[in-house]
Short mmCIF file of C-alpha atoms in Angstrom, two decimals:
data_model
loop_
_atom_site.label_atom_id
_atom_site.label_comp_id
_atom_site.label_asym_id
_atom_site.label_seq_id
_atom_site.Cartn_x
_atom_site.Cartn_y
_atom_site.Cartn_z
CA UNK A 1 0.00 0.00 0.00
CA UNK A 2 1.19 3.21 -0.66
CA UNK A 3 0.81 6.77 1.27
CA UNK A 4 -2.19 8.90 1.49
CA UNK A 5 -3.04 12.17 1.29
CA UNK A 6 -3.30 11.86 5.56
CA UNK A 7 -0.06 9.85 5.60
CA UNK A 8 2.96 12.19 5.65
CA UNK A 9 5.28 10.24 7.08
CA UNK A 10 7.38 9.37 3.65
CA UNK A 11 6.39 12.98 2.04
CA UNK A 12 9.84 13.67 1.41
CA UNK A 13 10.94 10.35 -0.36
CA UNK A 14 10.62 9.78 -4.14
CA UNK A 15 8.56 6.42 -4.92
CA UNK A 16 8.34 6.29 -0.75
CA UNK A 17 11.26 4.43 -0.93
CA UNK A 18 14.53 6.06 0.02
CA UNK A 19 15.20 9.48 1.67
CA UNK A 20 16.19 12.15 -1.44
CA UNK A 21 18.15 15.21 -1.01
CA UNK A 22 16.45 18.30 -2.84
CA UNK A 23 18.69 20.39 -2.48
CA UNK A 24 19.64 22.59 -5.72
CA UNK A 25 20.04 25.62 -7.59
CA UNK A 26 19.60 26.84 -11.29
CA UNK A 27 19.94 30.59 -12.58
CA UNK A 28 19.16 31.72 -16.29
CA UNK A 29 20.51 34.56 -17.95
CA UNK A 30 18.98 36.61 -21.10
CA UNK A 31 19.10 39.95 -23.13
CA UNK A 32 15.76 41.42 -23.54
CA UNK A 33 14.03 44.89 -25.16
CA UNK A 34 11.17 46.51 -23.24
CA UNK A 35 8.74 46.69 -25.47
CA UNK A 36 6.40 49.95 -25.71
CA UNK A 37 4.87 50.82 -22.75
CA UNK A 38 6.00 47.13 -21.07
CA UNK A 39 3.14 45.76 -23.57
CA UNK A 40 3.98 42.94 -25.70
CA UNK A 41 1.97 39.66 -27.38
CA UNK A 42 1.08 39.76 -31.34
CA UNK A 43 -1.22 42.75 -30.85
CA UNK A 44 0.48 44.33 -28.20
CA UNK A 45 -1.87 44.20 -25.58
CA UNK A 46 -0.41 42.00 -23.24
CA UNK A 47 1.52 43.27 -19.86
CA UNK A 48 5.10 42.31 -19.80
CA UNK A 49 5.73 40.01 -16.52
CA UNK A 50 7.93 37.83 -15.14
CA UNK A 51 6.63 36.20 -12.38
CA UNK A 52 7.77 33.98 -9.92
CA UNK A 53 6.25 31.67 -7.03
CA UNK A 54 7.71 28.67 -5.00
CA UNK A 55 9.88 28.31 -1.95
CA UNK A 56 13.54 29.12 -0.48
CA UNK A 57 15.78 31.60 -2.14
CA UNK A 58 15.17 33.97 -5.24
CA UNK A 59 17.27 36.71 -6.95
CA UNK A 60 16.32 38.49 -9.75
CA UNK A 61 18.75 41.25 -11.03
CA UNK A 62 18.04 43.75 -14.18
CA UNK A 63 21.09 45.28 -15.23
CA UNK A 64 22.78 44.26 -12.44
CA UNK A 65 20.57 45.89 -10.03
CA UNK A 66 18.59 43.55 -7.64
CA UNK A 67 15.00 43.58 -8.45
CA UNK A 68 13.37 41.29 -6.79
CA UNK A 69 14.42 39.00 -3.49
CA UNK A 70 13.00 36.12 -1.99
CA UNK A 71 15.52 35.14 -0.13
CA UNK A 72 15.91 33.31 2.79
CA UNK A 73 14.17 29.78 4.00
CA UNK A 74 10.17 30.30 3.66
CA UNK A 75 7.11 28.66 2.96
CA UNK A 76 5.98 28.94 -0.52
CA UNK A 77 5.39 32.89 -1.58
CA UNK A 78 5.10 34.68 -5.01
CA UNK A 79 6.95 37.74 -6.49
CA UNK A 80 5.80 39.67 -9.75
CA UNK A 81 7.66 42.22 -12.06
CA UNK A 82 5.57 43.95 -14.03
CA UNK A 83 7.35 46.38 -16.91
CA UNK A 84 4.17 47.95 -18.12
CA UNK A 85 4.06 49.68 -14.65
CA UNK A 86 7.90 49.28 -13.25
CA UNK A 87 6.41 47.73 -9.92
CA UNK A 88 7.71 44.84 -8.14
CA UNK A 89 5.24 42.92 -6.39
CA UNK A 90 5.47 40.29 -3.07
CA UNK A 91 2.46 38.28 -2.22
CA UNK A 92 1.97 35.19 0.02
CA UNK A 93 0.70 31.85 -1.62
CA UNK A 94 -0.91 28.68 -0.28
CA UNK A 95 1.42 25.83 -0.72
CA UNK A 96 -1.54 23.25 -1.42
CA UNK A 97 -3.13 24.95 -4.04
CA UNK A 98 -0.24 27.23 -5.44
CA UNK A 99 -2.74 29.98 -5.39
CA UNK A 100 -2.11 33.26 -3.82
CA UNK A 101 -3.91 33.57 -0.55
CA UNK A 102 -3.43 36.96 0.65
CA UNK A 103 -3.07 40.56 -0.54
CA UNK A 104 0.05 41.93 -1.95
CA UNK A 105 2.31 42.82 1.39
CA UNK A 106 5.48 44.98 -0.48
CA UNK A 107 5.54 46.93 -3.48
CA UNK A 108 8.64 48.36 -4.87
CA UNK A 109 9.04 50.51 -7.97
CA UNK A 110 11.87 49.98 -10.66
CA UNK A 111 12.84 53.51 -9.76
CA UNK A 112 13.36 52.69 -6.01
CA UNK A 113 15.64 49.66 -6.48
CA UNK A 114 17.49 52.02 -8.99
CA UNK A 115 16.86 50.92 -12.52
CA UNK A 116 17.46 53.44 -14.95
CA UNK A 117 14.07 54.99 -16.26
CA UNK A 118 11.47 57.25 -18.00
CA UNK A 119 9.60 59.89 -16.26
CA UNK A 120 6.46 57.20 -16.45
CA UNK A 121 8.84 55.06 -14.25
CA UNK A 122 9.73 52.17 -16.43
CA UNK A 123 11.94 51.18 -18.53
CA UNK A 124 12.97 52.82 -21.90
CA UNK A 125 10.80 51.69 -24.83
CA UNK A 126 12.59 49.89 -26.96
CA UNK A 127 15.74 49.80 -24.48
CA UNK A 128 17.61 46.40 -23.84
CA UNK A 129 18.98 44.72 -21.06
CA UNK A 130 20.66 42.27 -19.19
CA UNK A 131 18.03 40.14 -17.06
CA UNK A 132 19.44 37.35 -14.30
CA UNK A 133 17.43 35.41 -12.29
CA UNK A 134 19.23 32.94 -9.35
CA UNK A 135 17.25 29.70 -7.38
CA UNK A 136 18.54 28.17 -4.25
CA UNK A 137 16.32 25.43 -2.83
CA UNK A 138 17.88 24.40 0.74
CA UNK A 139 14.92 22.28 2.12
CA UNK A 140 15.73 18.81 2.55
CA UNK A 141 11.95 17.85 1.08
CA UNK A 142 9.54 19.01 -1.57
CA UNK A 143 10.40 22.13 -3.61
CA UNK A 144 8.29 24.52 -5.68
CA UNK A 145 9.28 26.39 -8.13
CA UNK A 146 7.28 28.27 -11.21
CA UNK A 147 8.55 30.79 -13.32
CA UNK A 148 6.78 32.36 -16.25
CA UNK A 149 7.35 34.74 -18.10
CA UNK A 150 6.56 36.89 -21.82
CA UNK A 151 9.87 39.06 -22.48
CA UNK A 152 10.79 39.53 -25.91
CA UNK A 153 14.22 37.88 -25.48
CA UNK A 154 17.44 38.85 -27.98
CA UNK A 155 19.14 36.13 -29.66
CA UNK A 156 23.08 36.95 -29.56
CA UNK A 157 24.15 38.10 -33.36
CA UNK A 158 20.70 38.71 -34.65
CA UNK A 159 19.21 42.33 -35.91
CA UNK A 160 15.86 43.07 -34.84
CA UNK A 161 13.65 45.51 -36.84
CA UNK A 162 10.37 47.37 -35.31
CA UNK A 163 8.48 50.20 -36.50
CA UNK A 164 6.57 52.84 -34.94
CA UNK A 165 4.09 54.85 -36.79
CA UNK A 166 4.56 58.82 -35.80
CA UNK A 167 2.33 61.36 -37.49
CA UNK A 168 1.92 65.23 -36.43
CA UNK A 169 -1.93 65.49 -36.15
CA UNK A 170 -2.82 62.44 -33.59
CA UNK A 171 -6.58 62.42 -34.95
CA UNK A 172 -5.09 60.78 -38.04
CA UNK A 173 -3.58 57.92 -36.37
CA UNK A 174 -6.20 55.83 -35.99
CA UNK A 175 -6.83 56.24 -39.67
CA UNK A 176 -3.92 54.85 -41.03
CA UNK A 177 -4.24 51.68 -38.88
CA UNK A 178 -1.35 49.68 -38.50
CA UNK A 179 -0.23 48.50 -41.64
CA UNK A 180 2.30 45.68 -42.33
CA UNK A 181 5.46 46.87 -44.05
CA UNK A 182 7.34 44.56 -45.93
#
């Protein structure tokens, strides 16, 4: 027979066989462009976020600059960056359900924590940089760990092309729609 949902005595042991050790780390390192306004998707009407919830120790760094920091030996708890605001976001989260449980509790702003930015507070549009994001898991049992993200990343030795409509008299834009240039 094997354990039950009210049987935790072998929680921490793959197959409930033989003790594991958990213990690990990971980090992951990109280039990426802030898109207009932190929006990005196919229409450009999607938030920019990288978001972050599991246990144990976190460090994300933007240019070098720590951005967001989970550290330290916790119970499962979330942490979101969004770039279409330039707010950092720290929230508690049930470790059962992986669903956040509580209000946000700390809010910092990408000005704050010293990231270089616009009068709006975020990040240059179309500006790139280095992102860098560290994982320490020092429990001895489960681990969580879920990451997601939408940046538009930069592939070393490519050339990326956007274009941005401009026009004198706003009332026009919506007029010319956006067309596809070739």
């Amino acid at each position: 027979t094997g354990a039950t949902y009210d049987d935790y005595s072998k929680l921490y042991s793959l197959d409930f066989d033989e003790p594991t050790d958990f213990y690990f780390g990971m980090d992951m390192k990109m280039n990426f462009m802030q898109p207009k306004g932190g929006m990005t998707g196919p229409k450009g009407d999607q938030r920019m976020v990288f978001n972050f919830s599991g246990d144990d120790d976190v460090w994300v760094y933007i240019d070098g600059k720590l951005v967001l920091d989970l550290s330290g030996i916790h119970r499962h708890i979330g942490g979101s960056i969004d770039f279409s605001t330039g707010e950092v976001t720290y929230r508690p989260y049930s470790s059962y359900t992986n669903a956040a449980v509580g209000d946000v509790y700390d809010t910092k702003t990408f000005r704050e924590l010293g990231l270089d930015v616009g009068e709006d507070g975020r990040l240059k549009d179309y500006s790139t940089h280095e992102f860098h994001f560290y994982y320490m898991e020092r429990g001895s049992g489960s681990s969580v760990c879920e990451i997601n993200f939408n940046f538009p990343i930069l592939r070393k030795n490519t050339l990326a092309v956007t274009k941005q409509l401009s026009v004198d008299d706003e009332r026009v834009l919506p007029l010319l729609g956006n067309p596809d240039f070739t």
